[in-house]
Short mmCIF file of C-alpha atoms and ligand atoms in Angstrom, two decimals:
data_model
loop_
_atom_site.label_atom_id
_atom_site.label_comp_id
_atom_site.label_asym_id
_atom_site.label_seq_id
_atom_site.Cartn_x
_atom_site.Cartn_y
_atom_site.Cartn_z
CA MET A 1 -8.71 -1.08 -11.91
CA ALA A 2 -11.22 -0.16 -14.58
CA GLY A 3 -13.16 3.08 -14.38
CA VAL A 4 -10.59 5.14 -12.48
CA ALA A 5 -9.67 8.28 -14.35
CA HIS A 6 -6.08 9.35 -14.18
CA THR A 7 -4.75 12.15 -16.18
CA GLY A 8 -1.82 11.32 -18.35
CA THR A 9 0.57 8.89 -19.89
CA GLY A 10 2.94 8.34 -16.99
CA THR A 11 6.05 9.58 -15.25
CA ASP A 12 9.49 8.45 -16.38
CA TRP A 13 9.41 5.97 -13.46
CA GLY A 14 6.23 4.34 -14.76
CA LYS A 15 3.59 5.89 -12.49
CA ALA A 16 0.39 7.37 -13.91
CA HIS A 17 0.15 11.18 -13.93
CA PHE A 18 -2.17 12.68 -11.34
CA GLU A 19 -1.10 16.32 -11.75
CA ALA A 20 -4.69 17.46 -12.37
CA ILE A 21 -5.68 16.52 -8.82
CA TYR A 22 -2.54 17.80 -7.09
CA ASN A 23 -3.18 21.54 -7.33
CA CYS A 24 -6.88 22.27 -6.92
CA PRO A 25 -8.41 24.89 -4.60
CA ASP A 26 -9.48 22.16 -2.16
CA PRO A 27 -8.87 18.41 -1.71
CA ARG A 28 -12.18 16.98 -2.96
CA ARG A 29 -10.85 15.79 -6.33
CA TYR A 30 -7.71 14.42 -4.68
CA TYR A 31 -9.64 12.21 -2.29
CA SER A 32 -12.40 11.25 -4.72
CA THR A 33 -9.84 10.15 -7.34
CA LEU A 34 -7.64 8.23 -4.92
CA GLN A 35 -10.34 6.53 -2.84
CA PRO A 36 -11.32 4.02 -5.60
CA LEU A 37 -7.62 3.15 -5.89
CA GLU A 38 -7.56 2.46 -2.14
CA TYR A 39 -4.72 4.95 -1.68
CA GLN A 40 -3.62 4.22 1.87
CA ILE A 41 0.03 5.10 2.46
CA PRO A 42 -0.80 8.16 4.66
CA GLN A 43 -2.77 5.83 6.98
CA HIS A 44 0.34 3.64 7.39
CA GLY A 45 2.31 6.86 7.86
CA GLN A 46 0.08 7.94 10.75
CA ALA A 47 1.08 4.95 12.90
CA VAL A 48 4.77 5.09 12.01
CA PHE A 49 5.19 8.86 12.28
CA ARG A 50 3.42 8.99 15.64
CA ALA A 51 5.69 6.21 16.97
CA LEU A 52 8.78 8.12 15.80
CA ALA A 53 7.46 11.34 17.32
CA ASP A 54 6.95 9.55 20.65
CA ALA A 55 10.54 8.30 20.54
CA LEU A 56 11.89 11.76 19.75
CA GLN A 57 9.88 13.25 22.58
CA CYS A 58 11.03 10.56 25.04
CA ARG A 59 14.61 11.22 24.01
CA SER A 60 14.22 14.82 25.09
CA GLY A 61 12.56 13.98 28.41
CA GLY A 62 8.91 13.49 27.37
CA SER A 63 6.33 15.79 25.82
CA ALA A 64 5.36 17.60 29.05
CA GLY A 65 6.87 21.05 29.18
CA ARG A 66 8.81 20.81 25.95
CA PRO A 67 7.92 22.89 22.89
CA PRO A 68 5.89 21.09 20.21
CA LEU A 69 7.85 18.66 18.05
CA ARG A 70 8.94 20.33 14.83
CA VAL A 71 8.04 18.28 11.78
CA VAL A 72 8.48 18.99 8.06
CA ASP A 73 6.17 17.08 5.72
CA LEU A 74 7.67 16.93 2.23
CA CYS A 75 5.25 16.76 -0.71
CA CYS A 76 2.56 17.68 1.82
CA SER A 77 -0.19 18.16 -0.75
CA TYR A 78 -3.46 19.18 0.98
CA GLY A 79 -2.01 18.41 4.40
CA VAL A 80 -3.10 14.79 4.61
CA ASN A 81 -0.20 13.68 6.83
CA ALA A 82 -0.64 16.73 9.06
CA ALA A 83 -4.34 15.93 9.38
CA LEU A 84 -3.59 12.35 10.40
CA PHE A 85 -0.62 13.17 12.62
CA ASN A 86 -2.16 15.91 14.74
CA HIS A 87 -5.86 15.00 14.83
CA GLU A 88 -8.13 12.19 15.95
CA VAL A 89 -9.05 11.25 12.38
CA THR A 90 -8.34 8.33 10.04
CA LEU A 91 -7.85 8.37 6.29
CA ASP A 92 -11.30 6.79 5.97
CA ASP A 93 -12.73 9.79 7.84
CA LEU A 94 -11.06 12.06 5.28
CA TYR A 95 -12.40 10.01 2.37
CA ARG A 96 -15.88 10.25 3.91
CA ARG A 97 -15.54 14.01 4.34
CA TYR A 98 -14.13 14.91 0.93
CA ALA A 99 -14.90 12.16 -1.60
CA GLY A 100 -18.32 11.68 -3.08
CA THR A 101 -19.59 15.09 -2.00
CA GLY A 102 -22.34 16.53 -4.23
CA PRO A 103 -21.92 19.44 -6.65
CA ASP A 104 -23.66 21.78 -4.17
CA THR A 105 -21.15 21.16 -1.39
CA PRO A 106 -19.21 24.33 -0.69
CA GLY A 107 -15.59 24.14 -1.79
CA GLY A 108 -12.50 26.33 -1.85
CA ASP A 109 -12.31 28.97 0.89
CA ARG A 110 -15.67 28.00 2.43
CA LEU A 111 -14.55 24.40 2.78
CA ALA A 112 -11.20 25.48 4.24
CA LYS A 113 -13.05 27.59 6.81
CA ALA A 114 -15.34 24.71 7.78
CA ASP A 115 -12.31 22.41 7.93
CA ARG A 116 -10.53 24.75 10.32
CA ALA A 117 -13.34 24.15 12.83
CA PHE A 118 -13.51 20.40 11.98
CA TYR A 119 -9.81 19.89 12.72
CA ALA A 120 -9.70 22.22 15.73
CA ALA A 121 -12.38 20.04 17.36
CA ARG A 122 -10.23 16.94 16.79
CA ARG A 123 -6.79 18.33 17.68
CA ARG A 124 -4.64 15.93 19.72
CA PRO A 125 -2.95 17.16 22.88
CA GLY A 126 0.74 17.89 22.33
CA ALA A 127 0.22 18.32 18.58
CA ALA A 128 3.37 18.82 16.51
CA ARG A 129 4.25 22.03 14.73
CA ILE A 130 4.15 21.01 11.08
CA THR A 131 5.69 22.84 8.14
CA GLY A 132 4.59 21.60 4.72
CA ILE A 133 6.45 21.86 1.43
CA ASP A 134 4.94 21.01 -1.94
CA ALA A 135 5.27 22.30 -5.50
CA ALA A 136 1.47 22.69 -5.68
CA GLU A 137 0.70 26.17 -4.39
CA HIS A 138 -3.10 25.80 -4.20
CA ALA A 139 -2.83 22.56 -2.22
CA VAL A 140 -0.40 24.16 0.24
CA GLY A 141 -2.61 27.26 0.47
CA TYR A 142 -5.63 25.13 1.33
CA ALA A 143 -3.67 23.19 3.99
CA VAL A 144 -2.62 26.44 5.68
CA ALA A 145 -6.13 27.92 5.43
CA ALA A 146 -7.63 24.75 6.94
CA GLY A 147 -5.28 25.06 9.92
CA LEU A 148 -3.43 21.84 9.10
CA LEU A 149 -0.01 23.40 8.55
CA ASP A 150 1.64 25.96 10.81
CA ARG A 151 3.74 27.06 7.83
CA GLY A 152 3.33 26.11 4.19
CA PHE A 153 5.78 26.65 1.34
CA ALA A 154 5.00 26.18 -2.33
CA ALA A 155 8.46 25.21 -3.52
CA ASN A 156 10.01 22.90 -6.06
CA LEU A 157 13.49 22.20 -4.72
CA GLU A 158 14.24 19.98 -7.72
CA ASP A 159 14.42 23.21 -9.74
CA GLU A 160 15.59 25.90 -7.34
CA ALA A 161 17.38 26.46 -4.04
CA ALA A 162 15.33 26.99 -0.87
CA ALA A 163 14.40 30.63 -0.42
CA PRO A 164 15.94 32.27 2.67
CA GLU A 165 12.54 32.40 4.41
CA LEU A 166 12.04 28.66 3.87
CA CYS A 167 15.57 27.94 5.07
CA ARG A 168 14.98 29.92 8.27
CA ALA A 169 11.68 28.10 8.88
CA LEU A 170 13.40 24.71 8.51
CA ASP A 171 16.14 25.16 11.07
CA GLY A 172 15.27 23.29 14.27
CA THR A 173 13.33 20.58 12.42
CA GLU A 174 13.33 17.29 14.35
CA LEU A 175 11.55 14.96 11.93
CA ILE A 176 10.98 14.94 8.17
CA THR A 177 8.12 12.82 6.84
CA VAL A 178 7.37 11.78 3.25
CA THR A 179 4.57 9.68 1.77
CA GLY A 180 4.02 9.36 -1.96
CA GLY A 181 6.73 11.91 -2.74
CA VAL A 182 10.05 10.18 -3.40
CA GLY A 183 10.40 9.74 -7.14
CA TYR A 184 8.87 13.14 -7.74
CA ILE A 185 11.53 14.49 -5.44
CA THR A 186 15.08 13.17 -5.55
CA ALA A 187 18.35 13.59 -3.70
CA ARG A 188 18.48 17.09 -5.20
CA THR A 189 15.55 18.23 -3.02
CA PHE A 190 17.07 16.62 0.09
CA ALA A 191 20.44 18.27 -0.62
CA ARG A 192 18.82 21.68 -0.81
CA LEU A 193 16.85 21.06 2.37
CA PHE A 194 19.83 19.81 4.32
CA ASP A 195 21.75 22.96 3.43
CA CYS A 196 19.28 24.69 5.79
CA PHE A 197 19.76 22.55 8.91
CA SER A 198 22.36 23.21 11.57
CA ALA A 199 21.60 19.74 13.07
CA PRO A 200 20.19 17.01 10.83
CA PRO A 201 16.64 15.83 11.70
CA TRP A 202 15.40 12.26 11.50
CA VAL A 203 13.91 11.37 8.12
CA ALA A 204 11.08 8.84 7.68
CA ALA A 205 10.19 8.11 4.07
CA PHE A 206 7.79 5.63 2.51
CA VAL A 207 9.24 4.83 -0.91
CA LEU A 208 7.71 2.76 -3.69
CA ARG A 209 9.70 -0.41 -4.36
CA THR A 210 9.88 0.69 -7.99
CA VAL A 211 12.11 3.62 -6.97
CA SER A 212 15.66 3.42 -5.59
CA TYR A 213 16.23 5.33 -2.34
CA ARG A 214 20.02 4.85 -2.63
CA PRO A 215 20.79 8.35 -3.99
CA VAL A 216 18.86 9.90 -1.09
CA SER A 217 20.38 7.66 1.60
CA THR A 218 23.86 8.39 0.19
CA LEU A 219 23.16 12.10 0.43
CA LEU A 220 21.80 11.73 3.97
CA ALA A 221 24.93 9.79 4.97
CA ARG A 222 26.98 12.82 3.96
CA ALA A 223 24.77 14.85 6.32
CA GLY A 224 25.60 12.40 9.15
CA LEU A 225 22.51 10.14 9.05
CA VAL A 226 22.42 6.35 8.96
CA THR A 227 19.51 4.99 6.92
CA GLU A 228 17.78 1.75 7.90
CA ARG A 229 15.07 -0.04 5.95
CA LEU A 230 12.28 -1.77 7.82
CA THR A 231 12.74 -5.36 6.72
CA THR A 232 9.76 -6.98 8.44
CA ARG A 233 7.14 -5.78 5.98
CA THR A 234 6.19 -3.52 3.10
CA PHE A 235 3.16 -1.22 2.97
CA ARG A 236 0.46 -1.15 0.34
CA GLN A 237 0.36 2.28 -1.30
CA ARG A 238 -2.57 1.99 -3.73
CA ARG A 239 -3.98 -0.19 -6.47
CA PHE A 240 -2.46 0.11 -9.93
CA ALA A 241 -4.54 2.58 -11.93
CA ASP A 242 -4.58 0.34 -15.01
CA GLU A 243 -2.81 -2.48 -16.78
CA ALA A 244 -0.21 -0.18 -18.36
CA GLU A 245 0.81 1.09 -14.95
CA ARG A 246 0.97 -2.45 -13.53
CA ARG A 247 3.17 -3.58 -16.42
CA ALA A 248 5.48 -0.56 -16.06
CA ALA A 249 5.80 -1.25 -12.32
CA VAL A 250 6.65 -4.93 -12.89
CA GLU A 251 9.30 -3.89 -15.43
CA ALA A 252 10.75 -1.26 -13.06
CA LEU A 253 10.90 -3.86 -10.28
CA ALA A 254 12.60 -6.37 -12.58
CA ARG A 255 15.23 -3.75 -13.47
CA ARG A 256 15.88 -3.46 -9.71
CA GLY A 257 16.14 -7.23 -9.41
CA LEU A 258 12.86 -7.49 -7.46
CA THR A 259 10.01 -9.91 -8.02
CA VAL A 260 6.35 -9.27 -7.30
CA GLY A 261 5.46 -12.50 -5.42
CA GLY A 262 3.75 -11.72 -2.12
CA LYS A 263 3.95 -8.02 -2.94
CA GLU A 264 2.76 -6.23 -6.11
CA ALA A 265 1.20 -9.47 -7.39
CA ASP A 266 -1.74 -8.45 -5.19
CA GLY A 267 -2.50 -5.56 -7.59
CA PHE A 268 -1.09 -2.83 -5.33
CA TYR A 269 2.05 -0.73 -5.38
CA HIS A 270 4.10 -1.56 -2.28
CA ALA A 271 6.26 0.95 -0.43
CA GLU A 272 9.17 0.38 1.91
CA LEU A 273 9.86 2.41 5.02
CA TYR A 274 13.29 4.03 5.39
CA VAL A 275 14.28 5.76 8.62
CA SER A 276 17.44 7.89 8.77
CA ARG A 277 18.95 8.96 12.11
CA PRO A 278 22.30 10.02 13.55
CA ALA A 279 24.56 7.01 14.21
CA ALA A 280 24.40 7.53 18.00
CA ASP A 281 20.58 7.31 17.92
CA VAL A 282 20.72 4.15 15.80
CA ALA A 283 23.20 2.59 18.24
CA ALA A 284 21.06 3.55 21.25
CA LEU A 285 17.81 2.21 19.78
CA PRO A 286 17.85 -0.12 16.76
CA LEU A 287 14.97 0.22 14.30
CA ALA A 288 13.32 -3.02 15.45
CA GLU A 289 13.08 -1.60 18.99
CA LEU A 290 12.08 1.83 17.76
CA LEU A 291 9.14 0.40 15.79
CA PRO A 292 8.29 -2.87 17.59
CA ALA A 293 4.70 -2.88 16.34
CA PHE A 294 5.84 -3.24 12.74
C1 SAM B 301 1.24 11.22 -4.57
S1 SAM B 301 1.14 12.87 -4.00
C2 SAM B 301 1.47 12.58 -2.28
C3 SAM B 301 0.84 13.60 -1.42
C4 SAM B 301 0.75 13.24 0.07
N1 SAM B 301 2.06 13.19 0.68
C5 SAM B 301 0.01 11.96 0.26
O1 SAM B 301 0.63 10.95 0.60
O2 SAM B 301 -1.21 11.96 0.06
C6 SAM B 301 2.66 13.61 -4.59
C7 SAM B 301 2.83 15.06 -4.20
O3 SAM B 301 4.15 15.47 -4.62
C8 SAM B 301 4.07 16.81 -5.05
N2 SAM B 301 5.23 17.09 -5.90
C9 SAM B 301 5.52 16.60 -7.13
N3 SAM B 301 6.71 17.05 -7.56
C10 SAM B 301 7.20 17.83 -6.56
C11 SAM B 301 8.40 18.59 -6.38
N4 SAM B 301 9.35 18.61 -7.33
N5 SAM B 301 8.58 19.27 -5.24
C12 SAM B 301 7.64 19.24 -4.26
N6 SAM B 301 6.47 18.57 -4.38
C13 SAM B 301 6.27 17.86 -5.51
C14 SAM B 301 2.74 16.89 -5.78
O4 SAM B 301 2.30 18.21 -5.93
C15 SAM B 301 1.87 16.04 -4.87
O5 SAM B 301 1.26 16.83 -3.88
#
């Protein structure tokens, strides 16, 4: 835990501030700050989101001949989930590419241009069409420039309604993905998003155990979605940045009636996976059958 620089005194839900790495011209500081903390939730997301995408595609008769799956990644940052979802890369590959690069390594636009070729060479067949939303405009701009996002929107839906252009881009979404975002975004963001959909998409969210998902799942229920929590396991998110963060997390968990044994006692934040789907989809395929590998 020692030696990792984070950049502030903490959010009101106990997590260290990392704002200084969220909105840079390219992702090098993001990855080089998070690698020592073993940030890993997008790697767990890759396996889960791909399994959900397969199920959605099967439901509509398989991927052959159908238009690309339409995914919205909330709190998309520099496009990490889009990179992992649509390309033959792992999070370790991304850490190798972006963290620990020397001061002479080209950044900004030159890096985005090189990345466009890097990702194009690793594109998976049947890649999804991914729209990213994040409050950090430079991060979103990089992700679009690098070819990771088909559409990117710098928007903070906690503070303002979705612009008409964003709303139009969202309609037809089949899957919403979130890693590392819930807590920063609340039911308010989901309410503003769901105003844009004529048919509600599936929602897959990894949520720290320190944060209640109840307000979001209640909102999603009003939109016609049943939320299930994967009960077989939790997912390590990252190491605590320091002792103050660990203590705040333990206190937040205690307030929620949760203990750390077998979970955060290992020195990591743990996230739970919530999947929200229309009741008919839940009845047709329970979560355990939808995600048998987990
Ligand atoms: C921990 S990072 C997670 C990024 C990425 N999903 C990942 O797992 O690597 C949190 C992200 O939430 C974004 N964010 C914070 N508040 C937000 C808000 N109100 N609306 C949209 N994005 C927000 C930040 O800019 C940052 O990119």
